Short mmCIF file of C-alpha atoms and ligand atoms in Angstrom, two decimals:
data_model
loop_
_atom_site.label_atom_id
_atom_site.label_comp_id
_atom_site.label_asym_id
_atom_site.label_seq_id
_atom_site.Cartn_x
_atom_site.Cartn_y
_atom_site.Cartn_z
CA MET A 1 20.93 -26.50 104.58
CA TYR A 2 23.96 -27.09 103.40
CA GLN A 3 25.64 -24.33 101.43
CA THR A 4 27.88 -26.98 99.39
CA LEU A 5 27.61 -30.64 98.40
CA ILE A 6 30.75 -32.15 96.50
CA LEU A 7 29.41 -35.61 94.97
CA ASN A 8 30.89 -38.52 93.38
CA ALA A 9 34.45 -37.64 94.70
CA GLN A 10 36.81 -40.55 96.01
CA VAL A 11 36.98 -39.20 99.56
CA LEU A 12 40.18 -39.63 101.67
CA ASP A 13 39.76 -38.78 104.68
CA GLY A 14 43.47 -38.00 106.11
CA SER A 15 43.37 -41.37 108.31
CA GLY A 16 45.63 -43.01 105.61
CA SER A 17 42.53 -45.81 104.79
CA SER A 18 41.61 -46.27 101.46
CA ALA A 19 39.23 -43.99 99.44
CA ARG A 20 35.85 -44.27 100.28
CA HIS A 21 32.52 -43.28 98.34
CA ILE A 22 30.71 -40.78 100.56
CA ASP A 23 29.51 -37.24 99.64
CA VAL A 24 31.03 -34.52 101.81
CA ALA A 25 28.40 -31.54 102.73
CA ILE A 26 29.76 -28.11 104.25
CA SER A 27 27.42 -26.00 106.21
CA ASP A 28 26.79 -22.72 106.59
CA THR A 29 29.06 -22.36 109.59
CA GLY A 30 31.37 -24.00 107.48
CA LYS A 31 31.77 -27.36 109.79
CA LEU A 32 31.22 -31.25 107.43
CA SER A 33 28.65 -33.71 107.33
CA LEU A 34 29.28 -37.17 105.61
CA PHE A 35 26.37 -38.94 103.82
CA PRO A 36 26.21 -42.20 102.09
CA PRO A 37 25.33 -41.71 98.44
CA GLY A 38 22.01 -40.61 97.64
CA ASN A 39 21.30 -39.92 101.52
CA GLU A 40 22.06 -35.90 101.57
CA THR A 41 19.84 -33.10 101.67
CA ALA A 42 19.52 -30.10 99.63
CA ALA A 43 22.48 -27.44 99.47
CA GLY A 44 23.20 -24.47 98.27
CA GLU A 45 25.78 -25.27 95.68
CA THR A 46 26.11 -28.95 94.38
CA ILE A 47 29.73 -30.05 92.81
CA ASP A 48 30.05 -33.04 90.68
CA ALA A 49 33.36 -33.93 91.69
CA ASP A 50 33.34 -36.81 88.68
CA GLY A 51 35.77 -39.49 90.42
CA LEU A 52 38.22 -36.68 91.81
CA CYS A 53 40.13 -36.72 94.84
CA LEU A 54 38.71 -34.91 98.06
CA ALA A 55 41.03 -34.77 100.86
CA PRO A 56 41.78 -32.65 104.17
CA GLY A 57 43.50 -29.60 103.48
CA PHE A 58 47.04 -29.71 103.53
CA ILE A 59 48.57 -28.82 106.80
CA ASP A 60 52.32 -27.51 106.22
CA VAL A 61 54.00 -28.46 109.35
CA HIS A 62 57.02 -26.82 108.48
CA THR A 63 57.45 -23.29 107.52
CA HIS A 64 58.60 -19.88 108.01
CA ASP A 65 55.41 -17.83 106.71
CA ASP A 66 54.86 -15.69 110.00
CA THR A 67 54.97 -12.07 108.75
CA ALA A 68 53.96 -13.66 104.63
CA VAL A 69 50.82 -14.42 106.10
CA ILE A 70 50.61 -11.04 107.43
CA LYS A 71 51.71 -9.07 104.12
CA ASN A 72 50.99 -11.10 101.60
CA PRO A 73 47.41 -12.58 102.68
CA GLU A 74 46.46 -14.03 99.37
CA MET A 75 49.28 -17.14 100.37
CA GLU A 76 48.86 -17.65 96.59
CA ASN A 77 52.16 -19.85 97.25
CA LYS A 78 50.76 -22.52 99.41
CA ILE A 79 46.66 -22.15 98.25
CA SER A 80 47.80 -23.05 95.03
CA GLN A 81 49.25 -26.76 96.55
CA GLY A 82 46.24 -26.85 98.51
CA VAL A 83 48.14 -26.36 102.11
CA THR A 84 44.96 -24.49 104.22
CA THR A 85 46.75 -24.42 106.92
CA VAL A 86 50.41 -23.19 108.20
CA ILE A 87 52.70 -23.82 110.60
CA VAL A 88 54.77 -21.05 111.41
CA GLY A 89 57.68 -20.08 114.33
CA ASN A 90 60.09 -23.54 113.38
CA CYS A 91 63.41 -23.35 113.60
CA GLY A 92 63.94 -20.84 116.68
CA ILE A 93 62.22 -18.30 115.03
CA SER A 94 59.18 -16.60 115.41
CA ALA A 95 57.78 -12.98 114.42
CA SER A 96 56.42 -12.86 117.90
CA PRO A 97 57.16 -12.07 121.09
CA VAL A 98 59.72 -10.03 119.83
CA SER A 99 60.79 -6.40 120.98
CA LEU A 100 64.16 -5.68 118.64
CA ASN A 101 66.48 -3.78 120.62
CA ARG A 102 68.99 -3.57 117.71
CA ASP A 103 69.75 -2.70 114.79
CA GLU A 104 68.67 -5.48 112.37
CA PRO A 105 67.07 -8.83 113.41
CA PRO A 106 70.04 -11.34 114.16
CA ASN A 107 70.59 -14.47 111.83
CA PRO A 108 68.14 -16.33 110.91
CA MET A 109 65.70 -14.22 112.43
CA ASN A 110 65.97 -12.33 108.90
CA LEU A 111 64.60 -14.85 107.35
CA LEU A 112 61.45 -13.78 108.28
CA GLY A 113 61.66 -9.92 107.43
CA GLU A 114 63.71 -6.46 107.90
CA ARG A 115 63.55 -4.53 110.76
CA GLU A 116 60.05 -3.25 110.34
CA ASP A 117 58.47 -6.34 109.84
CA PHE A 118 58.84 -7.54 113.78
CA LEU A 119 56.19 -5.33 114.91
CA TYR A 120 54.78 -7.56 117.59
CA PRO A 121 55.98 -7.63 120.96
CA LYS A 122 53.50 -9.93 122.50
CA PHE A 123 52.14 -13.03 121.22
CA SER A 124 48.53 -11.36 121.59
CA ASP A 125 49.43 -9.06 119.08
CA TYR A 126 50.68 -11.11 116.49
CA VAL A 127 47.39 -12.75 116.69
CA ASP A 128 45.30 -9.51 116.83
CA ALA A 129 47.09 -8.82 113.21
CA VAL A 130 46.67 -12.18 111.49
CA ARG A 131 43.21 -12.18 112.67
CA LYS A 132 43.07 -7.95 110.50
CA ALA A 133 44.91 -9.83 107.62
CA ARG A 134 43.02 -12.61 107.17
CA PRO A 135 44.96 -14.34 105.29
CA SER A 136 43.76 -17.29 102.93
CA VAL A 137 44.87 -19.96 105.11
CA ASN A 138 45.31 -21.11 109.23
CA VAL A 139 47.66 -19.99 111.12
CA ALA A 140 49.36 -21.93 114.35
CA ALA A 141 52.29 -20.59 115.75
CA LEU A 142 55.03 -22.03 117.56
CA ILE A 143 57.30 -19.46 119.55
CA GLY A 144 60.92 -19.69 118.82
CA HIS A 145 63.80 -19.97 121.41
CA THR A 146 65.99 -17.86 119.15
CA SER A 147 63.32 -15.24 119.16
CA LEU A 148 63.26 -15.25 122.81
CA ARG A 149 66.66 -14.65 123.58
CA SER A 150 67.06 -12.21 120.94
CA ASN A 151 64.95 -10.25 123.52
CA HIS A 152 66.56 -10.30 126.42
CA LEU A 153 70.18 -11.25 125.72
CA ALA A 154 72.23 -8.68 123.83
CA ASP A 155 75.20 -10.91 122.91
CA LEU A 156 73.17 -14.21 122.08
CA PHE A 157 77.00 -16.21 121.58
CA ARG A 158 76.97 -17.38 125.12
CA PRO A 159 74.27 -19.12 127.03
CA ALA A 160 71.68 -17.05 129.04
CA ASN A 161 72.21 -16.48 132.53
CA THR A 162 69.76 -17.38 135.52
CA ASP A 163 67.41 -13.86 135.16
CA GLU A 164 67.48 -14.26 131.40
CA ILE A 165 66.02 -17.47 131.20
CA GLU A 166 63.54 -16.61 133.74
CA ALA A 167 62.63 -13.74 131.79
CA MET A 168 62.40 -16.25 128.62
CA ARG A 169 60.31 -18.66 130.89
CA LYS A 170 58.03 -15.33 131.38
CA GLU A 171 57.17 -14.23 127.78
CA LEU A 172 57.24 -18.74 126.39
CA ARG A 173 54.43 -18.41 129.41
CA GLU A 174 52.62 -16.15 128.49
CA SER A 175 52.35 -16.60 124.86
CA LEU A 176 51.07 -20.11 125.60
CA LYS A 177 48.49 -18.94 127.84
CA ASP A 178 47.28 -16.85 124.78
CA GLY A 179 47.31 -19.71 122.46
CA ALA A 180 50.75 -20.63 121.14
CA ILE A 181 51.01 -24.11 119.86
CA GLY A 182 54.37 -25.08 121.93
CA LEU A 183 58.67 -24.05 121.70
CA SER A 184 60.83 -24.35 118.50
CA SER A 185 64.39 -24.73 118.32
CA GLY A 186 67.29 -23.92 116.14
CA LEU A 187 70.07 -25.11 118.17
CA ALA A 188 72.27 -25.43 114.70
CA TYR A 189 72.07 -21.63 114.34
CA ASP A 190 74.99 -19.42 115.60
CA THR A 191 72.70 -17.06 117.65
CA ALA A 192 71.18 -20.58 119.41
CA TYR A 193 73.75 -22.78 119.31
CA GLU A 194 76.04 -21.91 122.71
CA ALA A 195 72.61 -22.38 124.57
CA PRO A 196 73.12 -25.74 126.44
CA ASP A 197 70.44 -28.23 126.58
CA THR A 198 69.75 -26.78 130.13
CA GLU A 199 68.23 -23.41 129.19
CA VAL A 200 66.12 -25.11 126.47
CA LYS A 201 65.25 -27.58 129.30
CA ALA A 202 64.33 -24.46 131.77
CA LEU A 203 62.03 -22.95 128.86
CA ILE A 204 60.19 -26.65 128.30
CA GLU A 205 59.05 -27.04 131.72
CA GLU A 206 57.04 -23.58 130.69
CA VAL A 207 55.21 -26.01 127.64
CA ALA A 208 53.99 -29.66 129.35
CA GLU A 209 51.39 -27.46 131.28
CA SER A 210 49.88 -26.27 127.91
CA GLY A 211 49.45 -29.25 125.91
CA GLY A 212 52.37 -27.60 123.12
CA VAL A 213 54.82 -29.65 121.63
CA TYR A 214 58.88 -29.29 120.82
CA THR A 215 60.05 -29.02 117.34
CA THR A 216 63.84 -28.63 116.86
CA HIS A 217 66.50 -27.72 114.33
CA MET A 218 68.94 -30.01 115.95
CA ARG A 219 72.48 -28.45 117.06
CA THR A 220 73.71 -30.45 113.67
CA GLU A 221 72.02 -32.74 110.65
CA PHE A 222 75.75 -33.29 109.85
CA ASP A 223 78.32 -36.24 111.29
CA GLN A 224 77.10 -35.83 114.89
CA ILE A 225 73.55 -36.54 114.10
CA ILE A 226 73.03 -39.14 116.58
CA ASN A 227 74.64 -36.98 119.16
CA ALA A 228 71.77 -33.91 118.30
CA ILE A 229 68.54 -36.69 118.27
CA ASN A 230 69.53 -37.72 121.59
CA GLU A 231 70.05 -34.37 122.85
CA SER A 232 66.57 -33.41 121.17
CA PHE A 233 64.68 -36.64 122.79
CA ASP A 234 66.60 -35.94 126.20
CA ILE A 235 65.31 -32.00 126.60
CA ALA A 236 61.61 -33.43 125.40
CA LYS A 237 61.77 -35.86 128.08
CA HIS A 238 62.63 -33.42 130.64
CA GLY A 239 59.52 -31.67 129.74
CA ARG A 240 57.53 -34.46 129.24
CA VAL A 241 55.97 -32.74 125.80
CA PRO A 242 56.12 -34.61 122.26
CA LEU A 243 59.45 -34.33 120.48
CA ILE A 244 59.37 -33.00 116.24
CA ILE A 245 62.15 -33.09 114.52
CA SER A 246 62.29 -30.32 112.30
CA HIS A 247 63.53 -31.17 108.21
CA LEU A 248 65.26 -34.44 109.16
CA LYS A 249 68.36 -35.52 107.09
CA CYS A 250 71.65 -36.60 106.59
CA ALA A 251 73.46 -33.91 105.67
CA GLY A 252 76.85 -33.64 103.66
CA ALA A 253 78.34 -35.96 101.45
CA ALA A 254 80.32 -37.56 104.96
CA ASN A 255 76.94 -38.15 105.73
CA TRP A 256 75.54 -39.83 103.09
CA GLY A 257 73.68 -43.78 103.28
CA ARG A 258 73.37 -43.17 106.96
CA SER A 259 68.96 -42.80 106.49
CA SER A 260 68.78 -46.49 107.96
CA GLU A 261 71.07 -45.77 110.66
CA VAL A 262 69.21 -42.36 111.48
CA LEU A 263 65.30 -43.99 111.45
CA LYS A 264 66.03 -46.85 113.10
CA HIS A 265 67.51 -45.03 115.93
CA VAL A 266 64.61 -42.34 116.66
CA GLU A 267 62.23 -45.69 115.78
CA LYS A 268 63.97 -46.89 119.11
CA GLN A 269 64.12 -43.46 120.97
CA ALA A 270 59.77 -43.06 119.56
CA GLU A 271 59.09 -46.69 121.91
CA THR A 272 59.24 -44.52 125.46
CA HIS A 273 58.92 -41.26 124.16
CA LYS A 274 55.99 -39.48 121.40
CA PHE A 275 57.99 -38.66 118.12
CA ALA A 276 57.03 -37.33 115.10
CA CYS A 277 59.11 -35.40 112.31
CA ASP A 278 59.16 -33.89 108.90
CA CYS A 279 60.53 -33.90 105.88
CA TYR A 280 60.75 -31.87 102.04
CA PRO A 281 61.04 -33.67 99.26
CA TYR A 282 63.69 -32.41 98.18
CA SER A 283 67.68 -32.79 98.27
CA ALA A 284 68.45 -29.51 98.41
CA SER A 285 68.57 -27.91 101.72
CA SER A 286 67.82 -23.87 102.16
CA SER A 287 68.86 -20.95 104.63
CA ASN A 288 71.27 -18.24 105.03
CA LEU A 289 74.64 -18.27 103.44
CA ASP A 290 76.56 -20.19 106.65
CA PRO A 291 80.13 -20.91 106.35
CA LYS A 292 80.32 -23.49 108.05
CA GLN A 293 78.39 -24.99 105.64
CA VAL A 294 80.61 -24.09 102.65
CA THR A 295 82.08 -27.20 100.89
CA ASP A 296 83.24 -28.04 97.94
CA LYS A 297 81.67 -31.63 98.10
CA ASN A 298 78.66 -30.16 97.12
CA ASP A 299 76.86 -26.98 94.66
CA ILE A 300 76.08 -24.06 96.41
CA PHE A 301 73.34 -22.02 94.66
CA ILE A 302 73.33 -18.51 95.91
CA THR A 303 69.86 -17.02 95.86
CA TRP A 304 70.63 -13.60 97.68
CA SER A 305 73.18 -11.45 98.58
CA ARG A 306 72.81 -8.35 100.63
CA PRO A 307 76.04 -6.42 99.32
CA HIS A 308 76.25 -8.31 95.93
CA PRO A 309 72.53 -8.33 94.76
CA ASP A 310 73.67 -9.11 90.84
CA GLN A 311 74.82 -12.41 92.24
CA SER A 312 72.12 -14.16 93.06
CA GLY A 313 71.27 -16.79 91.00
CA LYS A 314 74.60 -17.73 90.22
CA LEU A 315 76.73 -20.49 92.12
CA LEU A 316 79.40 -19.92 95.03
CA ALA A 317 82.17 -22.09 92.87
CA GLU A 318 81.54 -19.47 89.71
CA ILE A 319 81.41 -15.82 91.99
CA ALA A 320 84.73 -17.54 94.30
CA GLU A 321 86.48 -18.30 90.31
CA GLU A 322 85.22 -14.86 89.28
CA TRP A 323 86.39 -13.09 92.12
CA GLU A 324 89.77 -15.42 92.13
CA LEU A 325 89.09 -15.62 96.29
CA SER A 326 88.47 -19.57 97.78
CA LEU A 327 84.88 -20.62 98.51
CA LEU A 328 85.02 -19.45 102.05
CA ASP A 329 86.18 -15.78 101.87
CA ALA A 330 83.89 -15.59 98.36
CA ALA A 331 80.81 -16.59 101.13
CA TYR A 332 81.65 -14.05 103.62
CA LYS A 333 81.94 -11.78 100.59
CA LEU A 334 78.89 -12.33 99.95
CA MET A 335 77.34 -11.83 103.24
CA PRO A 336 74.53 -11.68 105.07
CA ALA A 337 73.44 -14.28 101.85
CA GLY A 338 70.84 -16.62 101.09
CA ALA A 339 72.02 -20.34 99.46
CA VAL A 340 70.48 -23.40 98.47
CA TYR A 341 72.46 -26.24 99.39
CA HIS A 342 72.84 -29.58 97.51
CA CYS A 343 73.65 -31.29 100.45
CA MET A 344 71.35 -34.25 100.67
CA SER A 345 71.81 -37.64 98.90
CA GLU A 346 68.15 -38.51 97.24
CA GLU A 347 68.22 -42.24 98.71
CA ASP A 348 68.38 -40.84 102.11
CA MET A 349 65.39 -37.89 101.51
CA GLN A 350 63.08 -40.72 99.70
CA LYS A 351 63.52 -43.19 102.53
CA ILE A 352 63.32 -40.39 105.56
CA LEU A 353 59.79 -38.86 103.54
CA SER A 354 58.60 -42.48 103.10
CA TYR A 355 59.17 -43.20 106.62
CA ASP A 356 55.72 -43.96 109.10
CA ARG A 357 56.09 -41.07 111.33
CA THR A 358 57.20 -38.45 108.82
CA MET A 359 54.33 -35.40 107.94
CA ILE A 360 55.27 -33.04 105.03
CA GLY A 361 56.10 -29.77 105.54
CA SER A 362 57.79 -27.47 103.10
CA ASP A 363 60.19 -25.12 104.87
CA GLY A 364 60.05 -22.74 102.37
CA LEU A 365 61.48 -19.91 102.77
CA PRO A 366 58.95 -16.65 101.64
CA GLU A 367 61.27 -13.29 101.70
CA ASP A 368 63.86 -14.90 99.54
CA PRO A 369 63.81 -13.18 96.01
CA PHE A 370 64.99 -16.54 94.13
CA PRO A 371 63.47 -19.13 96.39
CA HIS A 372 64.06 -22.65 96.71
CA PRO A 373 61.17 -24.60 94.20
CA ARG A 374 59.89 -25.96 97.79
CA LEU A 375 57.94 -22.86 98.56
CA TRP A 376 55.36 -23.25 95.14
CA GLY A 377 55.65 -27.57 95.11
CA THR A 378 56.59 -29.37 97.84
CA PHE A 379 53.26 -31.15 98.63
CA PRO A 380 51.94 -31.47 94.78
CA ARG A 381 55.70 -33.01 94.41
CA VAL A 382 54.75 -36.11 97.14
CA LEU A 383 51.58 -36.71 95.10
CA GLY A 384 52.47 -36.73 91.79
CA ARG A 385 56.49 -37.35 92.21
CA TYR A 386 57.20 -39.64 95.08
CA CYS A 387 53.63 -40.93 95.54
CA ARG A 388 52.40 -41.84 92.07
CA ASP A 389 55.29 -41.99 89.76
CA LEU A 390 57.71 -43.30 91.95
CA ASN A 391 55.55 -45.26 93.98
CA LEU A 392 57.32 -44.53 97.62
CA PHE A 393 53.99 -45.00 99.47
CA ASP A 394 50.24 -45.44 98.16
CA LEU A 395 47.66 -42.09 97.77
CA PRO A 396 45.95 -42.92 101.26
CA ALA A 397 49.05 -42.99 103.21
CA ALA A 398 50.85 -39.50 101.05
CA ILE A 399 47.59 -37.55 102.22
CA HIS A 400 47.87 -39.37 105.53
CA LYS A 401 51.59 -37.26 106.35
CA MET A 402 50.05 -34.12 104.66
CA SER A 403 46.65 -33.76 107.17
CA GLY A 404 45.88 -36.65 110.20
CA LEU A 405 49.09 -37.17 111.32
CA SER A 406 49.91 -33.68 110.78
CA GLY A 407 46.85 -32.67 112.79
CA THR A 408 47.01 -35.03 115.50
CA GLU A 409 50.63 -34.61 116.23
CA PHE A 410 50.19 -30.72 116.48
CA GLY A 411 47.29 -31.39 118.21
CA LEU A 412 45.20 -29.37 115.90
CA LYS A 413 41.46 -29.47 117.12
CA GLU A 414 38.87 -30.27 114.06
CA ARG A 415 41.81 -30.42 111.46
CA GLY A 416 43.27 -32.79 109.56
CA PHE A 417 40.73 -35.32 108.68
CA ILE A 418 37.46 -35.32 106.72
CA ALA A 419 34.97 -36.18 109.61
CA ASP A 420 31.74 -35.12 110.94
CA GLY A 421 31.78 -32.16 112.73
CA TYR A 422 34.96 -31.30 111.39
CA LYS A 423 36.24 -27.61 110.45
CA ALA A 424 35.65 -27.46 106.11
CA ASP A 425 39.51 -27.61 105.47
CA LEU A 426 39.36 -29.22 102.05
CA VAL A 427 41.06 -30.05 98.79
CA LEU A 428 39.77 -31.21 95.80
CA PHE A 429 42.40 -32.95 93.17
CA ASP A 430 43.39 -35.46 90.14
CA PRO A 431 45.29 -37.81 91.29
CA LYS A 432 46.85 -38.45 87.42
CA LYS A 433 47.49 -35.00 86.46
CA VAL A 434 48.25 -33.73 90.03
CA ARG A 435 52.32 -32.36 89.81
CA ASP A 436 54.68 -29.65 90.78
CA VAL A 437 55.70 -27.30 87.79
CA ALA A 438 58.46 -24.95 90.27
CA THR A 439 62.26 -25.50 90.00
CA TYR A 440 65.79 -24.13 91.20
CA GLU A 441 66.08 -22.27 87.75
CA ASN A 442 62.70 -21.05 87.92
CA PRO A 443 60.73 -21.35 91.27
CA LYS A 444 57.41 -19.61 91.63
CA GLN A 445 55.00 -21.04 89.43
CA HIS A 446 51.55 -23.53 90.66
CA SER A 447 51.38 -26.87 90.45
CA GLU A 448 49.14 -28.39 88.28
CA GLY A 449 46.13 -30.89 89.03
CA ILE A 450 44.69 -28.90 92.16
CA GLN A 451 40.83 -28.07 91.15
CA LYS A 452 39.28 -26.51 94.29
CA VAL A 453 40.31 -25.57 97.80
CA TRP A 454 38.26 -24.72 100.63
CA VAL A 455 39.46 -23.70 104.17
CA ASN A 456 36.79 -23.27 106.79
CA GLY A 457 33.94 -24.09 103.98
CA GLN A 458 34.65 -21.03 101.73
CA LEU A 459 36.07 -21.81 98.30
CA SER A 460 39.52 -19.83 98.40
CA TYR A 461 41.03 -21.40 95.74
CA SER A 462 39.73 -22.64 92.10
CA SER A 463 42.64 -23.34 88.77
CA GLY A 464 42.36 -21.37 86.40
CA GLU A 465 39.55 -19.07 88.17
CA LYS A 466 39.28 -16.20 90.49
CA ALA A 467 37.93 -17.89 94.15
CA ASN A 468 35.82 -16.14 96.36
CA GLY A 469 38.96 -15.18 98.96
CA ARG A 470 40.50 -15.35 102.07
CA ALA A 471 38.72 -17.46 105.26
CA GLY A 472 41.94 -18.25 106.86
CA GLU A 473 41.93 -18.21 111.11
CA CYS A 474 44.46 -18.57 113.66
CA ILE A 475 44.41 -21.78 115.27
CA LEU A 476 44.90 -21.33 118.80
CA ARG A 477 45.45 -24.25 121.53
CA ASN A 478 42.54 -24.48 123.43
ZN1 ZN B 1 65.60 -25.64 110.32
CU1 CU B 2 62.76 -24.25 108.95
#
């Protein structure tokens, strides 16, 4: 007996091959079965998809939803896009294992929340909390290098010593044993920048055995990007661990137009080492306000400021003019603060988005009161604007970048494909209507065209109506 049967859908199975006309059934245990039309058995509920597209639930491979899945388990911003799984712990920052031994979470761990949000000294504590919160999306977690550093280095602006490296290794080993899916780094951030490659190499040795991956927000995405790519491969190769470069981009006006060179370079390296990358479909980045990124070459939009909350929603240049300060002095006065940097060329971003090894990851910042629109709009924007309207790639390829490729690269068992015996994570959408609505000015909006979303077999989102609820699981390695 099946609980749900979906008939008459164009089924895009996540592999990148074209749509098939098959019927899809969801069992009582939340698994999928496929049937040629007319051959299915009885089900509790039958849904006539009427020619809409049915795809594997989208996997947001690059998130900072670590504490959001616990504090706001509805995860409306993600489920409304058709996202059924989030990978947390990117860019070197994870909510666990963390024992905060200072007044405030260090930069950029503060992207994940305030001091009181860091409640998980062990990875298993985090898993327990996610299970208890029962978010609407599945959660798989990386362990952040900067988080490990913050546990053991009072001063983050220097390399770790032998004892500190040993202590970090031990924590990482234990977390991987308890199901974490790999290690992430954020070497561009000041709190990890002083870590030499040897420090990360020591940690990566722990990852290979677990079957995990290494994701990195590289040491730089600006002029020295080729060196940073080489360092990333070197570290991953040292550990014989697959490499995933986070939010691959050519940042900074001086770097525009280099996407072909960058892609050629990674493709060459990928001949000898397993590699993938992720990208969000916007030409502006977002993070904490960072003096190193302050420039008059592109707009910088302030999303929040601790000392000057009234300045959020304005351009840094406007604020500097009002205060009669230089851009840099105005930035220091605003910090700690958040910013959207219009630092990429649209053409470069499109090239990277279209690249075969690129997965889709939002990099959305759920704690930001004025978030970059990628938090609410990434997946429908790829399907609407970049696939349908601009025709950068066909629909099966777009779906593959959001599901099958992602499940494979991160080693998520039974996720990312519509196949017999796989978990029933599904999204039903209208390919003609799907589009992102969130904008820089009004970023918190549901997308259009996402009709229904199932997570582990349970209907979890239904556009316009309230759906049943939350069925997300913690996805543990092995
Ligand atoms: Zn990052
Ligand atoms: Cu990130």
